[in-house]
PDB file of C-alpha atoms in Angstrom:
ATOM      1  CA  UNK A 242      10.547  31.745 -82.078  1.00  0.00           C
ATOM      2  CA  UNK A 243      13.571  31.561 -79.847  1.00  0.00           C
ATOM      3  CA  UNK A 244      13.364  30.970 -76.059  1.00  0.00           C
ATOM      4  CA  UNK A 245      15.060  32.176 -73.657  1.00  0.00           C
ATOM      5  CA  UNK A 246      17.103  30.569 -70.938  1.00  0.00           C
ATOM      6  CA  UNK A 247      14.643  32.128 -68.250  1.00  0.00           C
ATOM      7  CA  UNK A 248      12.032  31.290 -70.188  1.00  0.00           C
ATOM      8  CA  UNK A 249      12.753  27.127 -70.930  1.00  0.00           C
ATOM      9  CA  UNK A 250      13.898  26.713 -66.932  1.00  0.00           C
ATOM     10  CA  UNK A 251      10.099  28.247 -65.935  1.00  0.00           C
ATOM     11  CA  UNK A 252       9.234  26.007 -68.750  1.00  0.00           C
ATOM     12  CA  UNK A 253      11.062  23.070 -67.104  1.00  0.00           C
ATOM     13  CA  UNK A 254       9.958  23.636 -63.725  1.00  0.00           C
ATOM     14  CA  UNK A 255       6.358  23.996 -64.981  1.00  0.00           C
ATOM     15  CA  UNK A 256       6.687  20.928 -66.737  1.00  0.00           C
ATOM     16  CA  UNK A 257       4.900  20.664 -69.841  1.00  0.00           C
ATOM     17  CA  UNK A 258       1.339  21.453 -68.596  1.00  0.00           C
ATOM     18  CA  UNK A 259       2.406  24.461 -66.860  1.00  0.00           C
ATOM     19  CA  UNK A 260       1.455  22.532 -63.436  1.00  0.00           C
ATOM     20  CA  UNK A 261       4.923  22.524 -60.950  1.00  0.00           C
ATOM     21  CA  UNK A 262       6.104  19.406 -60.491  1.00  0.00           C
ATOM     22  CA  UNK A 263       6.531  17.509 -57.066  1.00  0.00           C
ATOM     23  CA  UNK A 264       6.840  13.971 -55.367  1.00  0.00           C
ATOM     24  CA  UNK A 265       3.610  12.667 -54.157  1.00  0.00           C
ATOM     25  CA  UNK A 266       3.514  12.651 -50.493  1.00  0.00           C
ATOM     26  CA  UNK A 267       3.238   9.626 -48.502  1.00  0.00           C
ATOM     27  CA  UNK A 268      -0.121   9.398 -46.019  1.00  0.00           C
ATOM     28  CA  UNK A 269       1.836  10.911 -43.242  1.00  0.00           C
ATOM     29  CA  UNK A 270       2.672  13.607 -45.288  1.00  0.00           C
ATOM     30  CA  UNK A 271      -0.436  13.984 -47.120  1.00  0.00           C
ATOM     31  CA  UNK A 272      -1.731  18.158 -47.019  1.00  0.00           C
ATOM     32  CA  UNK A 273       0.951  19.802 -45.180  1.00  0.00           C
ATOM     33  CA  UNK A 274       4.797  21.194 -45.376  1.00  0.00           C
ATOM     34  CA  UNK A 275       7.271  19.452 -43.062  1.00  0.00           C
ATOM     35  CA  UNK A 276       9.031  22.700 -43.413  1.00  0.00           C
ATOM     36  CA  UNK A 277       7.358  24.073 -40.058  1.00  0.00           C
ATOM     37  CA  UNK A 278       5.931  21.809 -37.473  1.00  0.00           C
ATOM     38  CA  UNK A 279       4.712  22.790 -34.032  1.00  0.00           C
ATOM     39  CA  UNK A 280       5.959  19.705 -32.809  1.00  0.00           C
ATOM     40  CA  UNK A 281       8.810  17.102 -33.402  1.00  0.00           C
ATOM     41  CA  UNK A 282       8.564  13.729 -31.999  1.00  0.00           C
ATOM     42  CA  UNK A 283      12.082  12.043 -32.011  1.00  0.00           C
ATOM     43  CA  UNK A 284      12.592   8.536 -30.533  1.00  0.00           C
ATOM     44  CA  UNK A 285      15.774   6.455 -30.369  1.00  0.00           C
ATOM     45  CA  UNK A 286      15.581   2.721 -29.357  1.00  0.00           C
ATOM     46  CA  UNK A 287      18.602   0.147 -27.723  1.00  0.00           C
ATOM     47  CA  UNK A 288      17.574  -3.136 -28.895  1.00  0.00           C
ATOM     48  CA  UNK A 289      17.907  -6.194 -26.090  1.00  0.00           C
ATOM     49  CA  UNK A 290      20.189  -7.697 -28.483  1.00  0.00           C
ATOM     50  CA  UNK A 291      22.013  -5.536 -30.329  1.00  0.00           C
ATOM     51  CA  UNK A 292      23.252  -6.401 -33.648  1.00  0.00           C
ATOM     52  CA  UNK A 293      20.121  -8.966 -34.155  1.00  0.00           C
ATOM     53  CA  UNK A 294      19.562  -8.096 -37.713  1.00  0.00           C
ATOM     54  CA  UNK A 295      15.985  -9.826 -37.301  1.00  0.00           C
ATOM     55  CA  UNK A 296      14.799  -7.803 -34.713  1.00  0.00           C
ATOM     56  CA  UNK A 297      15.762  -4.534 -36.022  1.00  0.00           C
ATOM     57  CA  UNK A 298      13.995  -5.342 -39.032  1.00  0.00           C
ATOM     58  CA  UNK A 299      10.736  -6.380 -37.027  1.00  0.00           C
ATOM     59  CA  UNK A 300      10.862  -2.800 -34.537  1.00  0.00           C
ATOM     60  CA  UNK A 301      11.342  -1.227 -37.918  1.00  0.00           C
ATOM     61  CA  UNK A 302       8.340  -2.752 -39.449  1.00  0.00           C
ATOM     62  CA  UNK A 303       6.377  -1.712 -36.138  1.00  0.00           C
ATOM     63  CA  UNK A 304       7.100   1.581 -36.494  1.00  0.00           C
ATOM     64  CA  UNK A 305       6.151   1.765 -40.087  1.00  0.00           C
ATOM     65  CA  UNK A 306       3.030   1.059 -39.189  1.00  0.00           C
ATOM     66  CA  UNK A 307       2.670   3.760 -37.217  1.00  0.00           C
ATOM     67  CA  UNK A 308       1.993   5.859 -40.582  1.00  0.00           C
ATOM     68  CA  UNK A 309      -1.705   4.784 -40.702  1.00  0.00           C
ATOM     69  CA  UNK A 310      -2.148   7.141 -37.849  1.00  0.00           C
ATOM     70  CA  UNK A 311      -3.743  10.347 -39.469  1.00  0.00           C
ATOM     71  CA  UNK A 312      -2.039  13.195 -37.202  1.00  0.00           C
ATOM     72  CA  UNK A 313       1.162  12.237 -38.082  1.00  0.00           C
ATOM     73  CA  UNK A 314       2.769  14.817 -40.661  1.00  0.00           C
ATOM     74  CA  UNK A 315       6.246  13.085 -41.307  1.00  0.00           C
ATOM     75  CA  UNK A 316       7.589  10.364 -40.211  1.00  0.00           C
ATOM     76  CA  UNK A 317      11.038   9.044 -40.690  1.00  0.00           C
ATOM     77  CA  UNK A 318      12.552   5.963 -39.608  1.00  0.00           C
ATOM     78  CA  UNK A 319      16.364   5.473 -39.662  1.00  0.00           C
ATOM     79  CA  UNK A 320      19.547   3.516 -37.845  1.00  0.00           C
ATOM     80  CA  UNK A 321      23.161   5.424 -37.435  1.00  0.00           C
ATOM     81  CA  UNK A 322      25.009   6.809 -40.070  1.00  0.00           C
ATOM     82  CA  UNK A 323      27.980   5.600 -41.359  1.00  0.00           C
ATOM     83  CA  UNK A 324      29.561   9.075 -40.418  1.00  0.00           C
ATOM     84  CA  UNK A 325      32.761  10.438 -39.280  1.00  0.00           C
ATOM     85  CA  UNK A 326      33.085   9.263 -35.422  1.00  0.00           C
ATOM     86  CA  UNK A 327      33.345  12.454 -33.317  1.00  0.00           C
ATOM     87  CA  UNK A 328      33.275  12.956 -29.272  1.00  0.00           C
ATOM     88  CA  UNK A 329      29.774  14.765 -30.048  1.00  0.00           C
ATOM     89  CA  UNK A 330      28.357  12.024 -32.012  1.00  0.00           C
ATOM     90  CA  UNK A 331      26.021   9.150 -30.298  1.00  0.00           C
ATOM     91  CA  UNK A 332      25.533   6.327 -32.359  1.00  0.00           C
ATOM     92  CA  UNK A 333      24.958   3.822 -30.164  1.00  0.00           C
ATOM     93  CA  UNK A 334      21.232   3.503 -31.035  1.00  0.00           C
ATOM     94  CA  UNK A 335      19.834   0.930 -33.269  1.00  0.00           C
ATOM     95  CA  UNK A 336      16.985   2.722 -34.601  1.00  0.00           C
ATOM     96  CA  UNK A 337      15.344   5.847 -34.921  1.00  0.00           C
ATOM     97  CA  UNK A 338      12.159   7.481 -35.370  1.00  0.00           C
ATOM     98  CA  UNK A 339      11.147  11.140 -36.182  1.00  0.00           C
ATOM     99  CA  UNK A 340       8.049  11.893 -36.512  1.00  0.00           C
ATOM    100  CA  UNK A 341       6.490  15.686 -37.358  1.00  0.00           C
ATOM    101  CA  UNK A 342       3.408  17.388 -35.770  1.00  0.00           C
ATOM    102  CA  UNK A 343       1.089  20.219 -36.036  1.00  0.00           C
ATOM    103  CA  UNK A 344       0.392  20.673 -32.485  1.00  0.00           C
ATOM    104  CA  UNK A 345       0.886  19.288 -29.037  1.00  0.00           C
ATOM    105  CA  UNK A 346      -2.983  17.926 -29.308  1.00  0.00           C
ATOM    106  CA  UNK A 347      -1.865  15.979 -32.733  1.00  0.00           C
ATOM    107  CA  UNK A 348       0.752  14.467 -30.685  1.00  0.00           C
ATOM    108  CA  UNK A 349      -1.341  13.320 -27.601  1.00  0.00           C
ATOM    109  CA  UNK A 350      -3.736  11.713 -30.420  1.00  0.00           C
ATOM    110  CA  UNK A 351      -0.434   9.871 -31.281  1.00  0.00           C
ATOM    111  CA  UNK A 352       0.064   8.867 -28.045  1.00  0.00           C
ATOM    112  CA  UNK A 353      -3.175   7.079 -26.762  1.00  0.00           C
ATOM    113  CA  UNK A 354      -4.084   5.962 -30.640  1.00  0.00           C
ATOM    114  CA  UNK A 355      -5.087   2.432 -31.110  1.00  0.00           C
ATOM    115  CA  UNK A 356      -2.382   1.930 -33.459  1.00  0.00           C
ATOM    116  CA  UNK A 357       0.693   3.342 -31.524  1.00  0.00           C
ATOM    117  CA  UNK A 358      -0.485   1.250 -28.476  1.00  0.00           C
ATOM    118  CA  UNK A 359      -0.469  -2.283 -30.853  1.00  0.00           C
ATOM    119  CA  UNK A 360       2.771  -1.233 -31.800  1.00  0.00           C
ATOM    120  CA  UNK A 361       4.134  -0.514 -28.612  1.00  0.00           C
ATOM    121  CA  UNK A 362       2.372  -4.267 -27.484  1.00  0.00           C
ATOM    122  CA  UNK A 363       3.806  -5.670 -30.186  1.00  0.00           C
ATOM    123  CA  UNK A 364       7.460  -4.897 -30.570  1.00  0.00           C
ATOM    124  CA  UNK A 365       8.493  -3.689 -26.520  1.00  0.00           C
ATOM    125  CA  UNK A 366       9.814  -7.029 -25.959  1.00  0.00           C
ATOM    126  CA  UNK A 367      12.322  -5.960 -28.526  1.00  0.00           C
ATOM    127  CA  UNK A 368      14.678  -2.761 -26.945  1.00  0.00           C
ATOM    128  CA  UNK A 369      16.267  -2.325 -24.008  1.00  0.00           C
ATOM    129  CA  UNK A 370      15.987   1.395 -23.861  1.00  0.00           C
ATOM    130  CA  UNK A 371      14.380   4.157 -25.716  1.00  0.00           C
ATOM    131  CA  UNK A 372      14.902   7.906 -24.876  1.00  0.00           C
ATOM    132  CA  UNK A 373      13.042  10.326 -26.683  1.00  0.00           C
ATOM    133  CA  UNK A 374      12.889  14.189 -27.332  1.00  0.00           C
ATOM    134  CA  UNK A 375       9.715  16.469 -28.293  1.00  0.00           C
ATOM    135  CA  UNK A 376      10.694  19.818 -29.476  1.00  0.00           C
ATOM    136  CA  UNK A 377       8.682  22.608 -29.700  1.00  0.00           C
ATOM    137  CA  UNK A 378       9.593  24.347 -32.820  1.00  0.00           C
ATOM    138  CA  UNK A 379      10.600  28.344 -32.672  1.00  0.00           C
TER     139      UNK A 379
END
């Protein structure tokens, strides 16, 4: 029996047991879509000694642990591109969090959770400045 080209790509995308394949979410993205949060949480932090290679890597292993905290839907942690400089670009942070929500509640819960408060204890002594920006999704 021949197959058709429509056919073999739903068979691909099925995979052979006819289940759709996908990656297996991490915790903090464990039940839900990213594609729609009510809320998104992004931070950006100025170390206290910029360019200390050791201390980036220790706020950046703070902040993963911040993905043991339940109402967290996504969270990414970065440092700047290597992109094109332009006038609109700011990449004078060190590094970045973004972090997804389903509500305003969920990110409250974030907020005053034992967790986030050890990190914050643990790893302040590292930036100089952090600005952050909530968004309420549309």
């Amino acid at each position: 029996m021949e197959t058709s080209r429509r056919e073999l790509a739903a068979m691909i995308a099925l995979g052979s047991t006819g289940i759709a394949l996908s990656s297996t979410p991490s915790p903090a993205d464990a039940g839900t879509s990213p594609a729609s949060p009510a809320l998104v949480h992004h931070v950006f932090f100025w170390l206290k000694r910029p360019g200390s290679q050791a201390d980036r890597e220790q706020l950046i292993a703070g902040l993963r642990t911040l993905r043991d905290i339940p109402v967290i839907r996504k969270l990414e942690i970065g440092v700047p591109a290597s992109t094109e400089s332009r006038d609109v670009v700011d990449a004078s942070f060190d590094v970045s969090e973004l972090m997804f929500f389903d509500s305003v509640k969920d990110q409250k819960t974030y907020q005053d959770h034992p967790i986030h408060q050890q990190f914050v204890k643990s790893c302040e002594h590292l930036w100089a400045k952090v600005v952050v920006y909530d968004m309420a999704t549309v």
